[in-house]
Amino acid sequence: DTGVSQNPRHKITKRGQNVTFRCDPISEHNRLYWYRQTLGQGPEFLTYFQNEAQLEKSRLLSDRFSAERPKGSFSTLEIQRTEQGDSAMYLCASSPRGGGGTDTQYFGPGTRLTVL
Amino acid sequence: GDSVTQMEGPVTLSEEAFLTINCTYTATGYPSLFWYVQYPGEGLQLLLKATKADDKGSNKGFEATYRKETTSFHLEKGSVQVSDSAVYFCALSPYSGGYQKVTFGIGTKLQVIP
């Protein structure tokens, strides 16, 4: 079990630039989630994929944000025209296909974004 | 909407002291409840969970009981160690029969001193 991996671990960018983060879930997990965590707060849900389908997006995900999971494996989260308010830790989690019960979400180490 | 309220930290305890971190929730129906832990420099890890009323989750000496009557899921440990120093997040997930969108509390930082 290699766990959920995220790259890069840290990203510093200037305001107005575009950034892209990658998440590789645990290999047999078909569900993938993105969360955002700002300093001193708990993670907040951004979006969810089941296989390659994006099934829910939070209203936190403005039109500058886009997420994809093209082959139902890894996922990317892109932020266009970054703003200082986008500075946060971006967390990815995955979980296995469930049978209607509670699936434990396994989190990656996160990508810390700093927008200057 | 769903929400989780947990005590603000930081909490500072001496080694071998008793730990309680309070957590209450607001949700419709019967959510599943979780405690996650985040050690310095690491990602979130599931510490324990409970999926129905009166269930007790336990792991690594930590325990929490799902109390529907008081909508609470307080975390306890009888004797903390320096290695328990971390941020602890209470969380809930509604039962949807499908995916779970987890709602987290703000986190409580625990510092254990020798």
PDB file of C-alpha atoms in Angstrom, chain A residues 40, chain B residues 4-13 18-25 35 73-76 86-90 105-110:
ATOM      1  CA  GLY A  40      -6.162  27.279  11.671  1.00  0.00           C
TER       2      GLY A  40
ATOM      3  CA  VAL B   4     -18.923  20.162  13.727  1.00  0.00           C
ATOM      4  CA  THR B   5     -17.918  22.156  16.777  1.00  0.00           C
ATOM      5  CA  GLN B   6     -14.845  21.206  18.735  1.00  0.00           C
ATOM      6  CA  MET B   7     -13.003  22.847  21.554  1.00  0.00           C
ATOM      7  CA  GLU B   8     -10.376  25.334  20.536  1.00  0.00           C
ATOM      8  CA  GLY B   9      -6.828  24.721  21.498  1.00  0.00           C
ATOM      9  CA  PRO B  10      -4.102  24.604  22.097  1.00  0.00           C
ATOM     10  CA  VAL B  11      -4.382  22.051  24.841  1.00  0.00           C
ATOM     11  CA  THR B  12      -1.219  21.536  26.837  1.00  0.00           C
ATOM     12  CA  LEU B  13      -0.898  18.488  29.080  1.00  0.00           C
ATOM     13  CA  PHE B  18      -5.947  12.364  31.015  1.00  0.00           C
ATOM     14  CA  LEU B  19      -7.143  13.861  27.752  1.00  0.00           C
ATOM     15  CA  THR B  20     -10.605  14.956  26.709  1.00  0.00           C
ATOM     16  CA  ILE B  21     -11.304  16.897  23.536  1.00  0.00           C
ATOM     17  CA  ASN B  22     -14.959  17.837  23.206  1.00  0.00           C
ATOM     18  CA  CYS B  23     -16.818  17.555  19.933  1.00  0.00           C
ATOM     19  CA  THR B  24     -20.477  18.174  19.129  1.00  0.00           C
ATOM     20  CA  TYR B  25     -22.188  18.009  15.779  1.00  0.00           C
ATOM     21  CA  TRP B  35     -11.558  11.615  14.615  1.00  0.00           C
ATOM     22  CA  PHE B  73     -18.332  12.415  20.023  1.00  0.00           C
ATOM     23  CA  HIS B  74     -15.765  13.397  22.633  1.00  0.00           C
ATOM     24  CA  LEU B  75     -12.227  12.049  22.290  1.00  0.00           C
ATOM     25  CA  GLU B  76     -10.548  10.604  25.387  1.00  0.00           C
ATOM     26  CA  ALA B  86      -0.642  16.645  17.046  1.00  0.00           C
ATOM     27  CA  VAL B  87      -3.762  18.382  15.750  1.00  0.00           C
ATOM     28  CA  TYR B  88      -6.975  16.418  16.210  1.00  0.00           C
ATOM     29  CA  PHE B  89      -9.998  16.936  13.948  1.00  0.00           C
ATOM     30  CA  CYS B  90     -13.512  15.806  14.678  1.00  0.00           C
ATOM     31  CA  GLY B 105     -14.167  20.819  12.796  1.00  0.00           C
ATOM     32  CA  ILE B 106     -11.466  23.456  13.112  1.00  0.00           C
ATOM     33  CA  GLY B 107      -9.030  21.135  14.846  1.00  0.00           C
ATOM     34  CA  THR B 108      -7.597  21.088  18.347  1.00  0.00           C
ATOM     35  CA  LYS B 109      -3.852  21.250  18.796  1.00  0.00           C
ATOM     36  CA  LEU B 110      -2.548  19.034  21.572  1.00  0.00           C
TER      37      LEU B 110
END
